[in-house]
Amino acid sequence: MLRAGGIVLGGSVLSGSAAAADGDGSTTLTLLSYNDVQTAAAEDKKFPRLVTLIEQRRAAADGPVVVVGGGDQIGPHALSPVSQWRAPVDVLNEVGPDADVIGNHEFDYGLDAVSDVTEDSDFPWLATNLVDSDTGEAFDGTESTRVVEQDGVSVGIIGLVDEGATFGKTNIEFNERGLTLEDYTETGPAEAKRLKEDEGVDVVVALAHTGVPDAEALAEADADDDIDVVVVGDDELEYPPAEVSGSIVSEAQARANFLSEITLTVADGAVTSWEGELIPVTDDIEKDPTASDIINDYRAEVSLDSPVVETETALDATFSSNYHRETNYGNLITDAMRERADADVAITNAGGIRSDSVYGPGEITGGDVFNTLPFPNTLVTLELTGDELVETLESQIVTLESGGGQEFGEEVTQQVSGVRFEWVPHDDADELVRDVRVGGEPLDGDATYEVAVNSFMAGGGSGYPLGDKPVLAETGELLATTVVDYLEGKGTIAPRVEGRMQRVDRDLPDASVTVDGNGKVVCQFDAPDDVESVAEDTVDVWALDGEHLGAEKVVFDADERTLVVRVDDGDLAETVGDADDGDEIPLDLYAEYESSEFDHVYFERSRLNADVEAVVEQRGRGRNALAAR
C-alpha cells in the first residue's frame, strides 16, 4: 500500500505504484552505499574493485545517483602506521561520496584527529546526534546534515551513532570532552521530519552506524515514516535491502565485499516504490587504477609484502572463532606479547584481531600480520593481583542468557597466554571463570602477576577493568610489530589450540585414577539431568600443557543416567608425560552433549567437565599408564 511520504512495502515495484513510476513527473533515484571498509583499505584487492563498481553503477543508472557510506571507513587497516586515515580517505576522494557517517573507528586516531580526517576529505562526515554539549551543533569538523539536490530531487542525509559505537568501542570520555550523545531513536526521526517539513526534501537517508538491530529500532521509532532509507554499518552483516517498519534497511557486510544498490521512484515529493539488492564485489571487476596506485604507494613504504614466516597450519583470524573460543592465531599473538614483555600472562581483546580471514598454510607476510592487528595499539605491562586477573577475565564473558548471548551466542571475547581457565557462560553460574592456573600453578588471589595487554585495553577499552591498574612497562612499539619481530627468525611455525580457555556448561563428578603400565582406564559418571545424548568423538582428556587424548569408548545410558568413558592407558601415559612415581597429575575430561535445557546460538552442543586426579605408579617397563582406582 502507498503512504504519503513513505514507502511501498515489499521491495519491488508494486502494481499500486506503477502509474507513479511510469507517469510524468516521477524520477528514479539510485542510492549506492558501502560500510566498514576497514582492513580492505590497505589491500590492492576488493577496495579498488569497489571503486570501479560504483562508477559502473553510476553510469548505468537511469536518473540521479547518491553515494553514501555507513561509517568505519578509515580504520582499522594495515597502513595505519604510515598513513593513518589518509590511504582510505585518498581512495574515497576518488569515489566522491555525497556523505559518510562518523563511526567508532573514525575515532581510532583520537577525537582531535577527526577534524584532520574531515579536512582531508572532499566529502562531508555527519554526526547528527553526537553534538557539542554547549551549542547542540555538530562537533568540530563534522556536519549535522547534508542536503543533495540532483535532477529536481532533494535528498536529506543524516548520520547517527549509538552508545555501543561511541562509549562502548572507544576510550574517549565524550562527556568530559564536551560532547553529548543524543538518543538516535529520538534525534533521527525528529531531524528527518525537520528536513521534510522545513527544507522540503523528497527523500531522507539515515546513515546509522548502529548495527542492524538498532537500525530496525530506529525505523520502528520513526512513527511518521519520515526516514525512507537506513544505511547501516558497525555489525558488518550481509543484509540485503528490506522494508522494516516503513523504512528500507540495508547493510553491505564489510571490507568492500558488497555494494548496496537501492532504486527509489520519487514522485510528488515522496518515495512511491523501490527495488534493491547487494551486489558482490568479485574478481571479475577490474581494479580502479588510481585506487590501486594509492594503496600500493603506501604499501611500498612499509614493505608489507615481505614474507616473515612459514606456517604449517592455517592461522585463524576470523571474528566468529576469536570471539567464541581459543584460536591458534590468538595463542600466537599473546605468546608474542608475553615473551616481549617477559610477563606472567598476556591477554588481547578479540575485537583487536581483525580481517576476518584465515592465513596459510604457507607464507605469511608482514602485511598479513598488520592486516590482522591494524590498530595503533602498543604493548603495556600491568600489575594485577590474582583476584584482579580473574575479574579481568570475567569482564569478557558473554553469557548465553544475555542479550548479546541470545544474538551471537555465549562468548569469551579474548585470547590469552600463560593462563589456563574454564569459563561457564550462564547467568546462574557461581563463577564465570574458574580453575585458573598461571604458569601451570593454581592462581593465588592475593599474589601479584605481571600481565601484558594492549594499550586500548589498558585504558579500559572493551570493558576491561584496567584503567586504574599500576603500569609496570610500556614498549611504545605497535602490537603488530611485536608479533612480526616474534615471527622473524622462527623459519616455520605450527601454532595449535592448547586448552587455554575451556567452555563448561555442566559438571560431572570428580574422578580419581592411578598410573600403572597395563590395561584400560574406565570411569563411570552420574550424568546431569539435562543430558540427552553425548557426542562420542568429542570426549577428550586434557593435561595442563595442552596435550590431550580422545576417548577409546564412550557409552551414555539415558535410562540409568550414567556416562562411561574408556581410554587406553598407554596413550594416556604419553599425555601425562614425564611424571615421577607418586606424583598427582591434574587432568580434565570434557565432553559435548545434547542438552534439554540449553539452546545454543553459536556452539553446536553443550559441554561437560570432570576433574580427574591421576596418581603415578611405575610398573613393568617403567612406562606410565592410567588404570581406574
XYZ file of C-alpha atoms in Angstrom:
629
model
C 0.000 0.000 0.000
C 1.137 3.574 -0.681
C 1.632 6.027 2.112
C 2.136 9.738 1.772
C 5.816 10.480 2.084
C 6.526 6.847 2.754
C 7.497 3.544 1.194
C 5.694 0.905 -0.786
C 6.083 -2.367 1.106
C 7.629 -5.396 -0.494
C 10.977 -4.447 -2.004
C 9.855 -4.181 -5.644
C 7.639 -2.047 -7.847
C 4.103 -2.965 -6.847
C 1.028 -2.617 -9.017
C -0.288 0.219 -6.900
C 2.733 2.367 -7.752
C 3.053 1.588 -11.427
C 1.291 4.727 -12.559
C 3.566 6.914 -10.474
C 6.647 5.113 -11.755
C 5.636 5.306 -15.400
C 3.854 8.627 -15.473
C 5.206 12.119 -15.997
C 6.923 13.793 -13.089
C 8.464 10.704 -11.456
C 12.216 10.283 -11.092
C 14.302 7.179 -10.486
C 16.880 7.878 -7.791
C 19.703 5.371 -7.254
C 21.268 5.126 -3.796
C 24.639 3.351 -3.620
C 26.170 2.558 -0.229
C 29.055 0.737 1.421
C 30.217 0.461 5.016
C 33.085 -0.719 7.231
C 35.808 -0.721 4.561
C 38.355 -1.131 7.373
C 41.135 -3.624 6.541
C 40.306 -3.608 2.818
C 41.742 -0.079 2.689
C 45.263 -1.479 2.924
C 44.929 -4.140 0.229
C 45.042 -3.820 -3.538
C 42.150 -6.247 -3.806
C 38.485 -5.540 -3.083
C 38.644 -1.783 -2.430
C 39.830 -0.755 -5.930
C 37.218 -3.105 -7.416
C 34.527 -1.465 -5.283
C 35.574 1.909 -6.704
C 35.122 0.557 -10.235
C 31.754 -0.998 -9.367
C 30.473 2.305 -8.005
C 31.442 4.044 -11.258
C 29.805 1.288 -13.304
C 26.546 1.556 -11.379
C 26.637 5.340 -11.617
C 26.957 5.081 -15.389
C 24.160 2.522 -15.630
C 21.679 4.487 -13.509
C 18.541 5.892 -15.124
C 18.482 9.142 -13.212
C 20.331 10.842 -10.359
C 22.722 8.881 -8.141
C 23.602 9.468 -4.481
C 26.577 7.634 -2.947
C 26.917 7.313 0.832
C 28.897 5.391 3.451
C 27.859 3.721 6.692
C 30.975 4.583 8.719
C 34.147 2.796 9.867
C 35.982 3.517 6.631
C 39.333 4.856 7.853
C 40.320 2.109 10.263
C 41.442 -0.330 11.296
C 43.812 -1.277 8.486
C 47.400 -2.373 7.998
C 48.530 1.007 6.644
C 47.624 2.877 9.823
C 51.279 3.144 10.959
C 52.273 5.092 7.836
C 49.080 6.669 6.526
C 46.650 6.715 9.450
C 43.393 7.807 7.784
C 44.976 9.087 4.580
C 45.032 5.910 2.461
C 41.280 5.202 2.685
C 40.387 8.899 2.514
C 42.522 9.345 -0.609
C 40.691 6.457 -2.276
C 37.259 7.659 -1.143
C 38.039 11.093 -2.547
C 38.269 9.353 -5.920
C 34.814 7.880 -5.320
C 33.367 11.256 -4.366
C 30.589 10.151 -1.985
C 27.883 12.605 -1.032
C 28.279 11.905 2.695
C 29.532 9.424 5.283
C 28.812 8.969 8.987
C 31.293 9.121 11.851
C 31.603 5.584 13.243
C 33.630 4.298 16.168
C 36.707 3.591 14.036
C 36.748 7.185 12.835
C 37.943 7.814 16.406
C 40.874 5.372 16.107
C 43.341 8.265 15.935
C 41.693 10.230 18.730
C 38.944 12.803 18.956
C 41.172 15.693 17.915
C 42.178 13.878 14.717
C 38.584 13.786 13.457
C 38.904 17.378 12.243
C 42.047 16.331 10.315
C 40.135 13.467 8.729
C 37.296 15.732 7.655
C 39.695 18.386 6.365
C 41.429 15.824 4.135
C 38.082 14.507 2.876
C 36.407 16.003 -0.187
C 33.041 14.929 1.224
C 31.199 15.624 4.493
C 31.255 13.432 7.591
C 27.957 13.561 9.508
C 27.338 13.307 13.250
C 23.727 14.337 13.763
C 23.253 13.028 17.294
C 26.825 13.417 18.635
C 26.901 17.122 19.305
C 28.718 19.918 21.087
C 27.299 19.967 24.602
C 27.186 23.773 24.737
C 25.763 24.579 21.308
C 23.884 21.423 20.359
C 25.547 21.678 16.954
C 27.814 19.246 15.152
C 31.242 18.996 16.760
C 34.402 20.313 15.103
C 34.926 19.034 11.585
C 31.593 17.261 11.229
C 28.230 18.324 9.872
C 24.780 17.635 11.242
C 23.014 17.058 7.924
C 23.655 17.296 4.213
C 21.068 18.051 1.512
C 21.864 16.866 -2.021
C 19.961 18.295 -4.993
C 20.069 16.267 -8.221
C 17.793 16.472 -11.272
C 14.957 18.007 -9.318
C 15.170 15.508 -6.450
C 16.201 16.679 -2.995
C 17.818 14.140 -0.675
C 18.395 14.878 3.013
C 21.105 12.827 4.725
C 21.622 12.413 8.472
C 24.316 10.499 10.388
C 23.587 8.585 13.580
C 25.598 6.538 16.082
C 24.569 4.671 19.210
C 26.196 4.203 22.590
C 27.824 0.943 21.513
C 29.678 2.692 18.681
C 30.952 5.513 20.896
C 31.250 4.859 24.614
C 31.276 1.079 24.058
C 34.050 0.905 21.451
C 36.368 3.811 22.154
C 38.367 5.051 25.130
C 37.160 8.627 24.617
C 35.327 10.261 27.524
C 32.896 12.145 25.291
C 31.134 13.935 28.125
C 34.423 15.191 29.560
C 35.440 16.368 26.095
C 32.291 18.454 25.774
C 30.228 16.165 23.556
C 26.754 14.812 24.159
C 25.378 11.652 22.578
C 21.681 12.125 21.932
C 19.286 9.195 21.626
C 19.400 8.232 17.960
C 15.797 6.977 18.101
C 14.689 10.484 19.071
C 17.105 12.720 17.174
C 16.905 10.692 13.959
C 13.138 10.864 13.392
C 12.997 14.486 14.597
C 15.713 15.597 12.181
C 14.122 13.632 9.336
C 10.817 15.398 9.970
C 12.548 18.783 10.006
C 14.246 18.056 6.706
C 10.963 17.132 5.069
C 8.814 19.845 6.569
C 11.231 22.782 6.815
C 13.650 22.085 3.957
C 11.245 20.287 1.661
C 13.425 17.290 0.862
C 11.835 14.441 -1.073
C 13.897 11.612 0.432
C 15.604 11.176 3.819
C 18.509 8.766 4.150
C 19.795 7.918 7.628
C 23.381 6.693 7.831
C 23.183 4.620 11.010
C 26.427 3.285 12.440
C 24.478 1.248 14.949
C 24.204 -2.296 13.648
C 21.085 -3.833 12.175
C 19.026 -4.440 15.362
C 19.374 -0.791 16.407
C 18.697 0.344 12.838
C 15.468 -1.625 12.939
C 14.663 0.062 16.252
C 15.272 3.416 14.553
C 12.817 2.536 11.796
C 10.245 1.496 14.374
C 10.748 4.728 16.348
C 10.160 6.758 13.174
C 6.406 6.774 13.744
C 5.601 9.163 10.887
C 7.816 7.299 8.398
C 9.948 10.314 7.565
C 13.113 8.188 7.193
C 12.952 6.488 3.824
C 16.237 4.549 3.871
C 18.541 3.427 6.677
C 22.092 2.619 5.536
C 23.659 0.520 8.291
C 27.218 -0.017 9.499
C 29.033 -1.445 12.517
C 27.926 -5.076 12.889
C 29.098 -5.993 9.374
C 26.130 -8.110 8.334
C 25.184 -9.135 4.823
C 21.719 -7.593 4.987
C 20.064 -7.062 1.573
C 17.627 -4.127 1.326
C 14.396 -4.939 3.142
C 11.386 -2.992 4.359
C 11.314 -2.582 8.131
C 8.580 -0.545 9.827
C 8.166 1.741 6.831
C 11.866 2.258 6.041
C 14.255 0.406 3.732
C 17.146 -1.023 5.770
C 20.360 -2.314 4.186
C 23.903 -3.228 5.228
C 26.644 -4.231 2.754
C 28.577 -6.500 5.144
C 32.123 -5.036 5.311
C 35.638 -4.830 3.839
C 34.355 -3.810 0.363
C 32.712 -7.197 -0.180
C 29.393 -5.734 -1.349
C 27.796 -2.580 -2.741
C 24.202 -1.889 -1.748
C 22.079 -0.513 -4.586
C 18.567 0.778 -3.965
C 16.492 2.417 -6.707
C 13.734 4.708 -5.475
C 10.871 6.025 -7.574
C 10.204 9.576 -6.397
C 7.033 11.411 -7.397
C 5.298 14.463 -5.900
C 7.875 14.772 -3.160
C 7.626 11.191 -1.904
C 9.025 7.726 -2.484
C 6.383 5.649 -4.223
C 8.235 2.398 -4.916
C 11.644 0.796 -4.636
C 13.879 -2.103 -5.589
C 17.202 -3.113 -4.060
C 19.987 -5.641 -3.856
C 23.502 -6.245 -2.599
C 25.968 -6.518 -5.470
C 29.033 -8.662 -4.664
C 32.473 -7.233 -5.409
C 34.062 -10.054 -7.415
C 37.426 -10.611 -9.058
C 35.728 -10.163 -12.448
C 35.526 -6.435 -11.739
C 38.618 -4.559 -12.832
C 40.514 -2.554 -10.244
C 40.360 1.211 -10.466
C 43.982 2.074 -11.391
C 44.096 5.273 -9.347
C 42.828 3.488 -6.231
C 45.370 0.700 -6.739
C 48.201 3.185 -7.136
C 47.233 4.997 -3.929
C 47.214 1.791 -1.902
C 50.373 0.330 -3.409
C 52.328 3.561 -2.917
C 51.556 3.440 0.794
C 52.285 -0.312 0.995
C 55.723 0.223 -0.517
C 56.652 2.496 2.386
C 56.429 -0.327 4.922
C 57.287 -3.420 2.831
C 54.018 -5.106 3.699
C 54.514 -7.733 1.016
C 57.726 -9.146 2.509
C 57.417 -12.693 3.958
C 58.244 -13.087 7.649
C 57.476 -16.744 8.405
C 56.097 -20.004 7.026
C 53.150 -21.599 8.817
C 52.362 -25.305 8.632
C 48.859 -24.719 9.981
C 46.149 -22.279 8.944
C 46.076 -19.186 11.190
C 42.512 -18.410 12.234
C 41.876 -14.643 12.394
C 38.116 -14.937 11.874
C 35.797 -12.937 14.107
C 33.500 -15.844 14.947
C 36.338 -18.027 16.206
C 38.255 -15.388 18.161
C 35.156 -14.085 19.914
C 33.905 -17.529 20.909
C 36.884 -19.785 21.568
C 40.631 -20.181 21.829
C 42.363 -19.994 18.442
C 45.863 -20.876 17.304
C 46.380 -17.345 15.993
C 45.198 -15.845 19.265
C 47.733 -18.066 21.023
C 50.480 -16.896 18.681
C 49.695 -13.222 19.270
C 49.536 -13.499 23.054
C 52.639 -15.703 23.198
C 54.493 -12.949 21.337
C 53.157 -10.346 23.771
C 54.118 -12.370 26.835
C 57.620 -13.078 25.558
C 58.259 -9.450 24.590
C 57.062 -8.163 27.970
C 58.579 -11.059 29.958
C 55.201 -11.226 31.691
C 53.371 -13.972 33.550
C 50.206 -13.592 31.477
C 49.189 -11.920 28.231
C 45.650 -11.034 27.140
C 44.353 -9.430 23.974
C 40.777 -8.499 23.142
C 39.071 -10.464 20.371
C 37.959 -7.235 18.703
C 41.589 -6.272 18.219
C 42.115 -9.223 15.860
C 40.755 -8.081 12.523
C 40.472 -9.041 8.828
C 38.064 -11.949 9.482
C 40.289 -14.194 7.374
C 42.362 -17.361 7.527
C 46.056 -17.251 6.557
C 48.068 -20.229 5.376
C 49.238 -22.858 5.453
C 52.142 -21.258 3.662
C 53.924 -17.943 3.586
C 52.875 -15.166 5.990
C 53.823 -11.585 5.125
C 54.222 -8.543 7.283
C 51.078 -7.207 5.615
C 49.121 -10.239 6.809
C 50.114 -9.514 10.399
C 49.389 -5.795 10.138
C 46.055 -6.583 8.498
C 45.042 -8.700 11.470
C 46.455 -6.213 14.019
C 45.789 -2.861 12.319
C 45.170 -0.667 15.350
C 47.879 1.709 16.617
C 47.935 -0.231 19.893
C 51.154 -0.731 21.823
C 52.221 -3.257 24.453
C 51.622 -2.360 28.115
C 52.510 -4.450 31.175
C 50.275 -4.078 34.238
C 50.474 -5.412 37.772
C 47.361 -7.316 38.849
C 46.519 -9.389 41.870
C 45.151 -12.854 41.254
C 41.664 -11.671 42.134
C 42.017 -8.743 39.720
C 43.152 -11.125 36.994
C 40.005 -13.207 37.470
C 37.882 -10.051 37.380
C 39.630 -9.053 34.150
C 38.957 -12.404 32.517
C 35.349 -12.439 33.718
C 34.716 -8.993 32.235
C 34.743 -10.552 28.762
C 32.362 -13.453 29.328
C 29.063 -13.051 27.471
C 26.507 -15.460 28.934
C 24.069 -17.399 26.783
C 21.112 -15.866 28.591
C 22.210 -12.250 27.994
C 21.047 -10.108 25.099
C 24.376 -10.496 23.334
C 24.372 -14.221 24.007
C 20.922 -14.621 22.516
C 22.065 -12.774 19.387
C 25.591 -14.104 18.858
C 25.889 -16.999 21.310
C 27.919 -17.187 24.511
C 31.368 -15.647 24.071
C 34.741 -15.409 25.785
C 35.881 -12.428 23.584
C 39.623 -12.659 24.361
C 42.776 -14.652 23.683
C 45.359 -15.480 26.356
C 48.849 -16.797 27.082
C 50.370 -18.046 30.339
C 46.975 -18.640 31.915
C 44.511 -21.523 31.703
C 40.911 -21.417 32.890
C 37.391 -22.710 32.433
C 34.510 -20.352 31.626
C 30.879 -21.033 32.466
C 28.639 -18.903 30.231
C 25.439 -18.848 32.271
C 23.797 -16.193 34.408
C 23.312 -18.596 37.316
C 26.952 -19.731 37.417
C 28.692 -19.404 40.782
C 31.829 -18.352 38.895
C 32.042 -17.200 35.289
C 35.767 -18.008 35.325
C 37.149 -20.841 37.457
C 40.036 -23.309 37.857
C 42.511 -20.590 36.915
C 46.169 -21.558 36.629
C 49.094 -19.286 35.839
C 52.262 -20.962 34.593
C 50.663 -24.314 35.405
C 50.160 -23.429 39.092
C 46.825 -22.676 40.808
C 46.058 -18.966 40.956
C 46.802 -17.170 44.218
C 44.186 -14.459 44.657
C 46.473 -12.313 46.824
C 49.662 -12.722 44.799
C 50.636 -10.202 42.118
C 51.164 -11.054 38.464
C 52.654 -9.175 35.541
C 50.061 -9.058 32.769
C 50.775 -7.861 29.226
C 47.861 -6.227 27.374
C 47.458 -3.763 24.526
C 47.171 -0.046 25.211
C 43.473 0.059 24.296
C 42.687 -2.498 26.968
C 44.993 -0.801 29.489
C 42.873 2.328 29.113
C 39.668 0.426 29.891
C 38.685 -0.409 26.313
C 36.326 -3.322 25.559
C 35.063 -3.153 29.128
C 38.320 -4.308 30.720
C 38.578 -3.032 34.341
C 42.193 -1.960 33.872
C 42.162 1.824 33.623
C 43.422 2.352 37.187
C 45.884 -0.547 37.441
C 49.631 0.039 38.038
C 51.652 0.228 34.821
C 54.979 -1.586 35.030
C 56.251 -1.011 31.496
C 55.319 0.291 28.048
C 57.242 -0.720 24.945
C 55.917 2.063 22.734
C 56.005 -0.290 19.753
C 52.990 -1.352 17.740
C 51.483 -4.690 18.691
C 51.760 -5.776 15.047
C 55.478 -5.002 15.142
C 55.830 -7.089 18.308
C 54.267 -10.060 16.519
C 56.334 -9.587 13.342
C 59.544 -9.449 15.406
C 58.454 -12.592 17.249
C 57.891 -14.438 13.969
C 61.034 -13.329 12.166
C 63.794 -15.844 12.527
C 61.483 -18.699 13.507
C 61.503 -20.087 9.992
C 58.445 -22.313 10.408
C 55.583 -22.217 12.895
C 52.678 -24.549 13.676
C 50.628 -22.969 16.497
C 47.822 -25.076 17.925
C 44.888 -24.881 20.304
C 46.105 -25.929 23.761
C 43.057 -25.843 26.020
C 43.807 -22.422 27.499
C 40.121 -21.440 27.676
C 37.670 -24.301 28.147
C 33.903 -23.785 27.941
C 31.828 -25.712 30.508
C 28.024 -25.866 30.823
C 27.604 -28.675 33.348
C 29.851 -30.670 35.705
C 30.358 -34.374 36.113
C 31.546 -35.812 39.452
C 35.291 -35.758 40.118
C 37.260 -38.893 39.285
C 40.474 -40.441 40.617
C 42.718 -42.812 38.653
C 46.116 -44.456 39.077
C 49.015 -44.603 36.626
C 50.388 -48.104 36.013
C 51.675 -49.891 32.955
C 48.771 -52.058 31.863
C 45.166 -52.230 30.751
C 42.497 -49.654 30.153
C 41.091 -46.816 32.211
C 37.321 -46.924 32.680
C 35.488 -44.180 34.538
C 31.755 -44.060 35.229
C 29.942 -40.794 35.954
C 26.434 -39.833 37.009
C 25.150 -37.595 34.215
C 23.311 -34.281 34.819
C 19.562 -34.290 34.248
C 19.690 -32.246 31.031
C 21.955 -34.681 29.143
C 20.039 -36.265 26.260
C 22.986 -37.739 24.343
C 26.766 -37.479 24.239
C 28.829 -36.945 21.089
C 31.381 -39.737 21.408
C 34.002 -38.135 19.173
C 34.154 -35.045 21.411
C 35.201 -36.785 24.648
C 38.806 -35.867 25.441
C 41.170 -35.936 28.419
C 43.395 -32.857 28.691
C 46.629 -32.234 30.565
C 47.691 -28.769 31.723
C 50.323 -28.443 28.995
C 47.749 -28.775 26.227
C 48.365 -32.437 25.459
C 45.088 -34.296 25.107
C 43.744 -37.718 24.234
C 40.457 -38.826 22.695
C 38.383 -41.470 24.434
C 38.553 -45.017 23.079
C 34.977 -45.894 24.047
C 32.023 -43.784 25.279
C 28.663 -45.153 26.448
C 25.801 -42.972 27.669
C 22.841 -44.773 29.273
C 19.841 -42.422 29.204
C 17.773 -44.684 31.472
C 20.419 -45.147 34.152
C 21.714 -41.581 33.678
C 25.320 -42.801 33.514
C 28.248 -41.945 31.283
C 31.077 -44.473 30.904
C 34.395 -43.389 29.354
C 37.284 -45.690 28.467
C 40.776 -44.611 27.401
C 43.899 -46.537 26.500
C 46.314 -46.199 29.413
C 49.359 -46.480 27.196
C 48.241 -43.488 25.146
C 47.241 -41.649 28.279
C 50.730 -42.199 29.658
C 52.070 -40.120 26.783
C 49.593 -37.405 27.722
C 50.713 -37.407 31.350
C 54.344 -37.025 30.306
C 57.453 -37.492 32.437
C 55.834 -37.696 35.843
C 57.609 -39.234 38.835
C 56.334 -42.105 40.904
C 53.725 -40.869 43.363
C 53.026 -37.611 41.511
C 49.429 -36.465 41.418
C 48.609 -35.097 37.958
C 45.503 -32.926 37.455
C 43.604 -33.773 34.268
C 40.314 -32.601 32.812
C 37.743 -34.590 30.900
C 35.481 -32.686 28.506
C 32.535 -33.998 26.502
C 29.964 -32.324 24.275
C 26.328 -33.283 24.681
C 22.791 -32.504 23.549
C 21.014 -30.609 26.299
C 17.312 -30.448 27.076
C 17.888 -27.071 28.740
C 20.359 -25.004 26.684
C 19.515 -23.821 23.191
C 22.844 -22.609 21.826
C 23.211 -19.940 19.149
C 26.838 -20.385 18.051
C 28.016 -23.671 19.505
C 26.526 -26.907 18.237
C 26.293 -28.585 21.640
C 26.666 -28.053 25.390
C 29.800 -29.190 27.222
C 30.530 -31.350 30.296
C 33.594 -31.298 32.534
C 35.044 -33.679 35.101
C 38.160 -33.028 37.183
C 40.356 -36.127 37.132
C 43.269 -36.766 39.517
C 45.885 -39.207 38.230
C 48.371 -40.764 40.682
C 51.548 -42.068 39.033
C 52.909 -45.555 39.735
C 55.927 -47.009 37.883
C 55.498 -50.596 36.787
C 56.681 -53.093 34.227
C 58.995 -51.400 31.769
C 58.684 -48.088 33.567
C 56.071 -46.742 31.227
C 53.355 -44.584 32.747
C 49.739 -45.551 32.139
C 46.420 -44.987 33.840
C 44.163 -47.569 35.419
C 40.944 -46.927 37.297
C 41.342 -46.787 41.041
